[in-house]
mmCIF file with all atom_site columns, C-alpha atoms in Angstrom:
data_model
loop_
_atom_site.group_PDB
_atom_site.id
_atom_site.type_symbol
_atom_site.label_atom_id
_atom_site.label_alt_id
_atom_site.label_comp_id
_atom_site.label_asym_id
_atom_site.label_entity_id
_atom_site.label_seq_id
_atom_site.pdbx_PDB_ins_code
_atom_site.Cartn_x
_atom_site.Cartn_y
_atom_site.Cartn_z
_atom_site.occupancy
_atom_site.B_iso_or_equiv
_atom_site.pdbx_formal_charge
_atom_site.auth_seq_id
_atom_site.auth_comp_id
_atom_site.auth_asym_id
_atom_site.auth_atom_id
_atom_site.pdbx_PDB_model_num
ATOM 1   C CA . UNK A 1 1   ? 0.000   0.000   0.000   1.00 57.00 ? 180 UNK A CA 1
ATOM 2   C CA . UNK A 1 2   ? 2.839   2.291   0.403   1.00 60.00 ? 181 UNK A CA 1
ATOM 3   C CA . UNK A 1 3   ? 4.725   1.584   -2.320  1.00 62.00 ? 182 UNK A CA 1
ATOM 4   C CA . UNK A 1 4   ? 0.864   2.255   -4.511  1.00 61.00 ? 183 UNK A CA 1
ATOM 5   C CA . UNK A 1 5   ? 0.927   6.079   -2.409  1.00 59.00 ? 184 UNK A CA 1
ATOM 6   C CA . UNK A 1 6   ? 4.217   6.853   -4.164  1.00 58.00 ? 185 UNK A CA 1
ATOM 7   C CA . UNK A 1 7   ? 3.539   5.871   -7.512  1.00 59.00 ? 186 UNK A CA 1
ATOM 8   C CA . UNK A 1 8   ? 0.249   8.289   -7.035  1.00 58.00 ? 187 UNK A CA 1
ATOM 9   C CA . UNK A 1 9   ? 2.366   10.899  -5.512  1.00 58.00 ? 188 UNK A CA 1
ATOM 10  C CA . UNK A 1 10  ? 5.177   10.363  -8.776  1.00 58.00 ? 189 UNK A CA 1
ATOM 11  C CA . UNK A 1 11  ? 2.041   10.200  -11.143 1.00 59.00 ? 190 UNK A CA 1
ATOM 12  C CA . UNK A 1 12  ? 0.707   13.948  -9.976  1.00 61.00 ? 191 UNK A CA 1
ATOM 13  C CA . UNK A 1 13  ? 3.885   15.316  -10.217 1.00 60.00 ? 192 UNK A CA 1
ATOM 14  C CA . UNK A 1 14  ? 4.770   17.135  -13.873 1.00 61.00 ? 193 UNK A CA 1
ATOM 15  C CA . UNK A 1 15  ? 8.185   15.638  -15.274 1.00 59.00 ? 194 UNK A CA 1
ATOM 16  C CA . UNK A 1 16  ? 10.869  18.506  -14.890 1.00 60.00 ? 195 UNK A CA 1
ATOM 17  C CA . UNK A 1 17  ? 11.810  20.231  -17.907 1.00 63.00 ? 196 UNK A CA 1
ATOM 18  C CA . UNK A 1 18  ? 14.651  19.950  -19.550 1.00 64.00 ? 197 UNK A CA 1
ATOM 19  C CA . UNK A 1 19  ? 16.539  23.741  -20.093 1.00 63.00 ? 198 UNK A CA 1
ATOM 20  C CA . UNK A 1 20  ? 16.668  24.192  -23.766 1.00 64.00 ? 199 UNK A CA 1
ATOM 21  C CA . UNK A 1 21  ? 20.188  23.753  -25.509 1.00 65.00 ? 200 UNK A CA 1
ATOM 22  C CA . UNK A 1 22  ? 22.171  26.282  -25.604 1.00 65.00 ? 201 UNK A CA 1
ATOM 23  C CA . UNK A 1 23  ? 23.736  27.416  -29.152 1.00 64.00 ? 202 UNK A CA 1
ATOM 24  C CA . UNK A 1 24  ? 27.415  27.947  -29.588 1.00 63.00 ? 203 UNK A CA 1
ATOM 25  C CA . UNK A 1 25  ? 28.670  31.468  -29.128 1.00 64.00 ? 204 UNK A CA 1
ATOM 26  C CA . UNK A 1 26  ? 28.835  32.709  -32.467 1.00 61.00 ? 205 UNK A CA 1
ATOM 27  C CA . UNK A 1 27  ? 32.295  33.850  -33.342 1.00 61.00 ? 206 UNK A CA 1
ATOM 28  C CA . UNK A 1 28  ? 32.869  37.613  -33.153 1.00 59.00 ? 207 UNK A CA 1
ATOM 29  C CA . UNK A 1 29  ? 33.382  39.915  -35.678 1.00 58.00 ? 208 UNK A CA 1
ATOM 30  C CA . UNK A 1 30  ? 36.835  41.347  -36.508 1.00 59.00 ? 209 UNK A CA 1
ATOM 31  C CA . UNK A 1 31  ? 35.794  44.982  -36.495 1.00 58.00 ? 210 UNK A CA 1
ATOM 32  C CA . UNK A 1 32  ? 37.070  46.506  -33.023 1.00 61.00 ? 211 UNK A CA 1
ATOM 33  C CA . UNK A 1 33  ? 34.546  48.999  -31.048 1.00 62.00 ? 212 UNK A CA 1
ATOM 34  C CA . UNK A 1 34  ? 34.944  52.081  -29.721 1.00 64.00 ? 213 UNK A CA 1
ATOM 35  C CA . UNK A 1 35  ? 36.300  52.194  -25.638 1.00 64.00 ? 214 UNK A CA 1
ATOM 36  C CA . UNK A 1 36  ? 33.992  52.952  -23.384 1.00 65.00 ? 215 UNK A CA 1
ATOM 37  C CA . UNK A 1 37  ? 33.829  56.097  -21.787 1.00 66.00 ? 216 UNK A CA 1
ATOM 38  C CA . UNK A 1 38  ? 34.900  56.342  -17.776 1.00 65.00 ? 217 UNK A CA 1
ATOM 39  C CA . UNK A 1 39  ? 32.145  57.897  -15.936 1.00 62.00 ? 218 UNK A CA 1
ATOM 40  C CA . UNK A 1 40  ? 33.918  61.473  -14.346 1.00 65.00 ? 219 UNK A CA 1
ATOM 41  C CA . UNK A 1 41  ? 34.647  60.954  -11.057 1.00 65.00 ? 220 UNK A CA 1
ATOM 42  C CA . UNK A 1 42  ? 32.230  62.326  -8.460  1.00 65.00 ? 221 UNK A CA 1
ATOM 43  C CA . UNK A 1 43  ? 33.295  65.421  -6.487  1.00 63.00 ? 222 UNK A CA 1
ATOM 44  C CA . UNK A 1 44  ? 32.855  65.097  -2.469  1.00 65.00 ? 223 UNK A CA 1
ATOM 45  C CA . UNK A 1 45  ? 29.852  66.570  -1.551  1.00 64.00 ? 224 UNK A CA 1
ATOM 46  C CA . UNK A 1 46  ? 30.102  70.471  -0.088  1.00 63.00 ? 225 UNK A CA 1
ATOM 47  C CA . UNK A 1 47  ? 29.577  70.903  3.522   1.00 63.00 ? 226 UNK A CA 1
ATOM 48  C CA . UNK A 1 48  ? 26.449  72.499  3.923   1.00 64.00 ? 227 UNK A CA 1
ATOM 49  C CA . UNK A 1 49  ? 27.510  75.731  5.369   1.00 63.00 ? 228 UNK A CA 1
ATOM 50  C CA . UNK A 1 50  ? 25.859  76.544  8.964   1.00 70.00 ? 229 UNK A CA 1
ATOM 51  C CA . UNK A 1 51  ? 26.194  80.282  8.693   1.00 76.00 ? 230 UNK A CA 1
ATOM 52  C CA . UNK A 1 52  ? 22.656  81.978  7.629   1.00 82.00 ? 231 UNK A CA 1
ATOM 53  C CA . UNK A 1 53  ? 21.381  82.780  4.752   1.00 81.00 ? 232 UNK A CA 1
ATOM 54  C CA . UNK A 1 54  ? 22.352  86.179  3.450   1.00 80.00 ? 233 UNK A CA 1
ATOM 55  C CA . UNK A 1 55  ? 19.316  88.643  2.178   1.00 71.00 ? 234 UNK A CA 1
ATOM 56  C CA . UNK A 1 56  ? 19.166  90.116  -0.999  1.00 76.00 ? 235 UNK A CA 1
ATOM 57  C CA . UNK A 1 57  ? 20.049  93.921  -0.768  1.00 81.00 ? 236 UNK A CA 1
ATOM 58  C CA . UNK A 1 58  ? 17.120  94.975  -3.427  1.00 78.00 ? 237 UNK A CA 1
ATOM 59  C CA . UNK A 1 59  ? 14.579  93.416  -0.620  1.00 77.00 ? 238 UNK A CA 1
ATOM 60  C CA . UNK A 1 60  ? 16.239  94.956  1.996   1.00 86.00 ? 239 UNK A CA 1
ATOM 61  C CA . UNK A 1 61  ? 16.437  98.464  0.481   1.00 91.00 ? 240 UNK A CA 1
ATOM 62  C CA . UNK A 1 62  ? 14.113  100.582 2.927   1.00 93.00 ? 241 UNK A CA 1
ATOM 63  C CA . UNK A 1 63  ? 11.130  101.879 0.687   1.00 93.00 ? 242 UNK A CA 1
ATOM 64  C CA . UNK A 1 64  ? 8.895   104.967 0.783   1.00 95.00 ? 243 UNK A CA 1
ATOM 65  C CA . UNK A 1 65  ? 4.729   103.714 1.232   1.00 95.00 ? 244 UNK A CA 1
ATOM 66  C CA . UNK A 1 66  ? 2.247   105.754 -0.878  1.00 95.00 ? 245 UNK A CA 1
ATOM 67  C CA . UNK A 1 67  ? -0.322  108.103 1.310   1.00 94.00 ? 246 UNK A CA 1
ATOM 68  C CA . UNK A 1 68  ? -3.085  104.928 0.933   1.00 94.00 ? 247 UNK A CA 1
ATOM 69  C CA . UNK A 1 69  ? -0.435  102.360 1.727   1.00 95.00 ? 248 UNK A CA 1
ATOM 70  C CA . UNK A 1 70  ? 1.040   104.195 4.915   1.00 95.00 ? 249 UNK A CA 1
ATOM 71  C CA . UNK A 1 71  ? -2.657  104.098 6.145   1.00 94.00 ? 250 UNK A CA 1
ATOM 72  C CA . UNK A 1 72  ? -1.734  100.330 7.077   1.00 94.00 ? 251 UNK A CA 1
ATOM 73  C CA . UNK A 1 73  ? 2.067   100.014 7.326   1.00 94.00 ? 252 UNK A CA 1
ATOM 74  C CA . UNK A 1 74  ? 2.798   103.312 8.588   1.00 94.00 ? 253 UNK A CA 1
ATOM 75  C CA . UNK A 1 75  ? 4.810   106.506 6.768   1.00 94.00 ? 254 UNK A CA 1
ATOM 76  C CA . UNK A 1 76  ? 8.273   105.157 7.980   1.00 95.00 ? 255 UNK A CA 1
ATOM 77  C CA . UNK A 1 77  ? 10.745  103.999 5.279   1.00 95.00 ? 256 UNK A CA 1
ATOM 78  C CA . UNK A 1 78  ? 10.369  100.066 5.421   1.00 94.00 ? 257 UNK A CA 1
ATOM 79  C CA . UNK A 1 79  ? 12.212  96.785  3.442   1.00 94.00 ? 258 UNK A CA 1
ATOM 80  C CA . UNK A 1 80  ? 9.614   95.249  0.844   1.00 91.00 ? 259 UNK A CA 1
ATOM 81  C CA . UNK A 1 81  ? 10.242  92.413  3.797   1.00 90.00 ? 260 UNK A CA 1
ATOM 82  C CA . UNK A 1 82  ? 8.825   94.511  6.640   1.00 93.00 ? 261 UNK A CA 1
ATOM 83  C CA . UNK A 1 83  ? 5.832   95.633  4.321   1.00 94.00 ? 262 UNK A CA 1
ATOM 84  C CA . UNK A 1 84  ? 4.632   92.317  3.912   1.00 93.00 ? 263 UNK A CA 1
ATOM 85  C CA . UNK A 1 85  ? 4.659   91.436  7.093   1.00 95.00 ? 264 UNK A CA 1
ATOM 86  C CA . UNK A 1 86  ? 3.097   94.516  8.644   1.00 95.00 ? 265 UNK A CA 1
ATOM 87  C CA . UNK A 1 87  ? -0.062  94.087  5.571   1.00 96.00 ? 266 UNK A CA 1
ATOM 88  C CA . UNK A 1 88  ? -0.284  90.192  6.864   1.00 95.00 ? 267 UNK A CA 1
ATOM 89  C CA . UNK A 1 89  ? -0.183  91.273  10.377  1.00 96.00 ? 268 UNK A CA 1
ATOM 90  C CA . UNK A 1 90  ? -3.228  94.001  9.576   1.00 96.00 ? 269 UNK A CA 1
ATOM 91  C CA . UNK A 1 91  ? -5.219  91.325  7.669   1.00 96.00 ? 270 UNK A CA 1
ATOM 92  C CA . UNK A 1 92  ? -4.899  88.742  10.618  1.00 96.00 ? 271 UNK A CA 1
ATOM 93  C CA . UNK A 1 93  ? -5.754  91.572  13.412  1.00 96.00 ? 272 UNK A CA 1
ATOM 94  C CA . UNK A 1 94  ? -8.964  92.383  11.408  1.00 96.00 ? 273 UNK A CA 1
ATOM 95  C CA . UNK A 1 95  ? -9.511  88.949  9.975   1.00 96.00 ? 274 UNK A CA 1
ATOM 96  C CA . UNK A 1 96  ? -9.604  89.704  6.290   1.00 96.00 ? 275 UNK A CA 1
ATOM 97  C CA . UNK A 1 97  ? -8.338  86.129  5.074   1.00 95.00 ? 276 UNK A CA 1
ATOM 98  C CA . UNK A 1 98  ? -11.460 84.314  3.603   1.00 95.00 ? 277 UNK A CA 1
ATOM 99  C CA . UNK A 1 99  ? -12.245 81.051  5.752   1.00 95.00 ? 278 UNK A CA 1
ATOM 100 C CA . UNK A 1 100 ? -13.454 79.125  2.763   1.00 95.00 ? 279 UNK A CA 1
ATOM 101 C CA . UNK A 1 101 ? -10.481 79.709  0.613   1.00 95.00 ? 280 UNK A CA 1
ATOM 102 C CA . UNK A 1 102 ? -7.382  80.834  3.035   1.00 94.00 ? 281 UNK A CA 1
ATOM 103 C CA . UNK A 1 103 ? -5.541  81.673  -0.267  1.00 95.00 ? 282 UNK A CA 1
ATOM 104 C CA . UNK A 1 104 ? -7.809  85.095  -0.260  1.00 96.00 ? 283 UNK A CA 1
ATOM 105 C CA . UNK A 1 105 ? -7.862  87.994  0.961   1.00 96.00 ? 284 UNK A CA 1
ATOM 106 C CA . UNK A 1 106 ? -10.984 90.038  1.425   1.00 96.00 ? 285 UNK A CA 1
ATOM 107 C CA . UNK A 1 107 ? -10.048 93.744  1.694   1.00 95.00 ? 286 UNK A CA 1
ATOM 108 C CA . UNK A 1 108 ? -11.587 96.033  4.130   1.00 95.00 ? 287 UNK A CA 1
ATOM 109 C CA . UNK A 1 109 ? -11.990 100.008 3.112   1.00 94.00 ? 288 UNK A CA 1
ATOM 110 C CA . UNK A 1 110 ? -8.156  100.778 3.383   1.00 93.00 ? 289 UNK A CA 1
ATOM 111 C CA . UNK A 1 111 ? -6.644  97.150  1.708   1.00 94.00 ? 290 UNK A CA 1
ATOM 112 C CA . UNK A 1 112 ? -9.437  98.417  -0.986  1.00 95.00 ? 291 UNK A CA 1
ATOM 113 C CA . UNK A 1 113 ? -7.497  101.624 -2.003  1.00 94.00 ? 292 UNK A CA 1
ATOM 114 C CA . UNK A 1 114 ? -4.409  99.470  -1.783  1.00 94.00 ? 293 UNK A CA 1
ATOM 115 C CA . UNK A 1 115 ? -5.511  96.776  -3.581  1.00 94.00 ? 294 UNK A CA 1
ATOM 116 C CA . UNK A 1 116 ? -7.002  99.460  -6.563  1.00 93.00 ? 295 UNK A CA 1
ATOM 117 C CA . UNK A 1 117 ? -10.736 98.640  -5.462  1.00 94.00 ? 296 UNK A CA 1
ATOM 118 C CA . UNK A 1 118 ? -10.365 95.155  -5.846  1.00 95.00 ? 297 UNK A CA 1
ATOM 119 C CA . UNK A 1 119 ? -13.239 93.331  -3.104  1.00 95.00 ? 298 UNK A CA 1
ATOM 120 C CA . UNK A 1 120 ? -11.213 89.967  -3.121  1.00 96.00 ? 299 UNK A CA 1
ATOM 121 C CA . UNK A 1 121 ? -7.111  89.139  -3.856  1.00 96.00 ? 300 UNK A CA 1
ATOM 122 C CA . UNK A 1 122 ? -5.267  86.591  -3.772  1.00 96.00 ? 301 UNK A CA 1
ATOM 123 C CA . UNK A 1 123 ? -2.111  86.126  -1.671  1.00 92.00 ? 302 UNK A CA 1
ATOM 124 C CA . UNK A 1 124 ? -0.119  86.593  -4.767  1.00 92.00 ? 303 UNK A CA 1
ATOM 125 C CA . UNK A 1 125 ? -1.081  88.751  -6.326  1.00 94.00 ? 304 UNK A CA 1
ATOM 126 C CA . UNK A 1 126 ? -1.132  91.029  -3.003  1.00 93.00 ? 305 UNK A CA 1
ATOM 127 C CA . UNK A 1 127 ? 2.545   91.538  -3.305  1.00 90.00 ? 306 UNK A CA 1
ATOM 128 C CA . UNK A 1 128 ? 2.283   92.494  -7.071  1.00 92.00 ? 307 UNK A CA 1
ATOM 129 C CA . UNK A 1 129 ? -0.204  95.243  -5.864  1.00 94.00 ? 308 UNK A CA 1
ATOM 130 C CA . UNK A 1 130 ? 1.591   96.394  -2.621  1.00 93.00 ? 309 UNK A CA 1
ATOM 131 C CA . UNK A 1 131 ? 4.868   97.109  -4.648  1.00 92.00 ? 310 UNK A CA 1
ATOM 132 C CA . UNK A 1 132 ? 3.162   99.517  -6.863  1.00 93.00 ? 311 UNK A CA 1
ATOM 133 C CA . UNK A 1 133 ? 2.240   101.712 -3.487  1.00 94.00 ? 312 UNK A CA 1
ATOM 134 C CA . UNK A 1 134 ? 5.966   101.526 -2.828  1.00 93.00 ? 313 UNK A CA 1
ATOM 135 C CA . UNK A 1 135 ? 8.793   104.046 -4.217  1.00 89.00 ? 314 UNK A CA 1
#
Protein backbone atom coordinates (compact mmCIF):
# COMPACT_ATOMS: atom_id res chain seq x y z
CA UNK A 1 0.00 0.00 0.00
CA UNK A 2 2.84 2.29 0.40
CA UNK A 3 4.73 1.58 -2.32
CA UNK A 4 0.86 2.25 -4.51
CA UNK A 5 0.93 6.08 -2.41
CA UNK A 6 4.22 6.85 -4.16
CA UNK A 7 3.54 5.87 -7.51
CA UNK A 8 0.25 8.29 -7.04
CA UNK A 9 2.37 10.90 -5.51
CA UNK A 10 5.18 10.36 -8.78
CA UNK A 11 2.04 10.20 -11.14
CA UNK A 12 0.71 13.95 -9.98
CA UNK A 13 3.88 15.32 -10.22
CA UNK A 14 4.77 17.14 -13.87
CA UNK A 15 8.18 15.64 -15.27
CA UNK A 16 10.87 18.51 -14.89
CA UNK A 17 11.81 20.23 -17.91
CA UNK A 18 14.65 19.95 -19.55
CA UNK A 19 16.54 23.74 -20.09
CA UNK A 20 16.67 24.19 -23.77
CA UNK A 21 20.19 23.75 -25.51
CA UNK A 22 22.17 26.28 -25.60
CA UNK A 23 23.74 27.42 -29.15
CA UNK A 24 27.41 27.95 -29.59
CA UNK A 25 28.67 31.47 -29.13
CA UNK A 26 28.84 32.71 -32.47
CA UNK A 27 32.29 33.85 -33.34
CA UNK A 28 32.87 37.61 -33.15
CA UNK A 29 33.38 39.92 -35.68
CA UNK A 30 36.83 41.35 -36.51
CA UNK A 31 35.79 44.98 -36.50
CA UNK A 32 37.07 46.51 -33.02
CA UNK A 33 34.55 49.00 -31.05
CA UNK A 34 34.94 52.08 -29.72
CA UNK A 35 36.30 52.19 -25.64
CA UNK A 36 33.99 52.95 -23.38
CA UNK A 37 33.83 56.10 -21.79
CA UNK A 38 34.90 56.34 -17.78
CA UNK A 39 32.15 57.90 -15.94
CA UNK A 40 33.92 61.47 -14.35
CA UNK A 41 34.65 60.95 -11.06
CA UNK A 42 32.23 62.33 -8.46
CA UNK A 43 33.30 65.42 -6.49
CA UNK A 44 32.85 65.10 -2.47
CA UNK A 45 29.85 66.57 -1.55
CA UNK A 46 30.10 70.47 -0.09
CA UNK A 47 29.58 70.90 3.52
CA UNK A 48 26.45 72.50 3.92
CA UNK A 49 27.51 75.73 5.37
CA UNK A 50 25.86 76.54 8.96
CA UNK A 51 26.19 80.28 8.69
CA UNK A 52 22.66 81.98 7.63
CA UNK A 53 21.38 82.78 4.75
CA UNK A 54 22.35 86.18 3.45
CA UNK A 55 19.32 88.64 2.18
CA UNK A 56 19.17 90.12 -1.00
CA UNK A 57 20.05 93.92 -0.77
CA UNK A 58 17.12 94.97 -3.43
CA UNK A 59 14.58 93.42 -0.62
CA UNK A 60 16.24 94.96 2.00
CA UNK A 61 16.44 98.46 0.48
CA UNK A 62 14.11 100.58 2.93
CA UNK A 63 11.13 101.88 0.69
CA UNK A 64 8.89 104.97 0.78
CA UNK A 65 4.73 103.71 1.23
CA UNK A 66 2.25 105.75 -0.88
CA UNK A 67 -0.32 108.10 1.31
CA UNK A 68 -3.09 104.93 0.93
CA UNK A 69 -0.44 102.36 1.73
CA UNK A 70 1.04 104.19 4.91
CA UNK A 71 -2.66 104.10 6.15
CA UNK A 72 -1.73 100.33 7.08
CA UNK A 73 2.07 100.01 7.33
CA UNK A 74 2.80 103.31 8.59
CA UNK A 75 4.81 106.51 6.77
CA UNK A 76 8.27 105.16 7.98
CA UNK A 77 10.74 104.00 5.28
CA UNK A 78 10.37 100.07 5.42
CA UNK A 79 12.21 96.79 3.44
CA UNK A 80 9.61 95.25 0.84
CA UNK A 81 10.24 92.41 3.80
CA UNK A 82 8.82 94.51 6.64
CA UNK A 83 5.83 95.63 4.32
CA UNK A 84 4.63 92.32 3.91
CA UNK A 85 4.66 91.44 7.09
CA UNK A 86 3.10 94.52 8.64
CA UNK A 87 -0.06 94.09 5.57
CA UNK A 88 -0.28 90.19 6.86
CA UNK A 89 -0.18 91.27 10.38
CA UNK A 90 -3.23 94.00 9.58
CA UNK A 91 -5.22 91.33 7.67
CA UNK A 92 -4.90 88.74 10.62
CA UNK A 93 -5.75 91.57 13.41
CA UNK A 94 -8.96 92.38 11.41
CA UNK A 95 -9.51 88.95 9.97
CA UNK A 96 -9.60 89.70 6.29
CA UNK A 97 -8.34 86.13 5.07
CA UNK A 98 -11.46 84.31 3.60
CA UNK A 99 -12.25 81.05 5.75
CA UNK A 100 -13.45 79.12 2.76
CA UNK A 101 -10.48 79.71 0.61
CA UNK A 102 -7.38 80.83 3.04
CA UNK A 103 -5.54 81.67 -0.27
CA UNK A 104 -7.81 85.09 -0.26
CA UNK A 105 -7.86 87.99 0.96
CA UNK A 106 -10.98 90.04 1.42
CA UNK A 107 -10.05 93.74 1.69
CA UNK A 108 -11.59 96.03 4.13
CA UNK A 109 -11.99 100.01 3.11
CA UNK A 110 -8.16 100.78 3.38
CA UNK A 111 -6.64 97.15 1.71
CA UNK A 112 -9.44 98.42 -0.99
CA UNK A 113 -7.50 101.62 -2.00
CA UNK A 114 -4.41 99.47 -1.78
CA UNK A 115 -5.51 96.78 -3.58
CA UNK A 116 -7.00 99.46 -6.56
CA UNK A 117 -10.74 98.64 -5.46
CA UNK A 118 -10.37 95.15 -5.85
CA UNK A 119 -13.24 93.33 -3.10
CA UNK A 120 -11.21 89.97 -3.12
CA UNK A 121 -7.11 89.14 -3.86
CA UNK A 122 -5.27 86.59 -3.77
CA UNK A 123 -2.11 86.13 -1.67
CA UNK A 124 -0.12 86.59 -4.77
CA UNK A 125 -1.08 88.75 -6.33
CA UNK A 126 -1.13 91.03 -3.00
CA UNK A 127 2.54 91.54 -3.31
CA UNK A 128 2.28 92.49 -7.07
CA UNK A 129 -0.20 95.24 -5.86
CA UNK A 130 1.59 96.39 -2.62
CA UNK A 131 4.87 97.11 -4.65
CA UNK A 132 3.16 99.52 -6.86
CA UNK A 133 2.24 101.71 -3.49
CA UNK A 134 5.97 101.53 -2.83
CA UNK A 135 8.79 104.05 -4.22
Amino acid sequence: MATAKKAKKAAKKPAAKKAPAKKPAAKKATAKKAPAKKAPAKKPAAKKSTAKRKPNAAFMKPMTPSGTLSAVVGSTPLPRTEVTKKIWDYIKKNKLQDNINRRLINADEKLRAVFGGKKQVSMFEMTKLVSNHLK
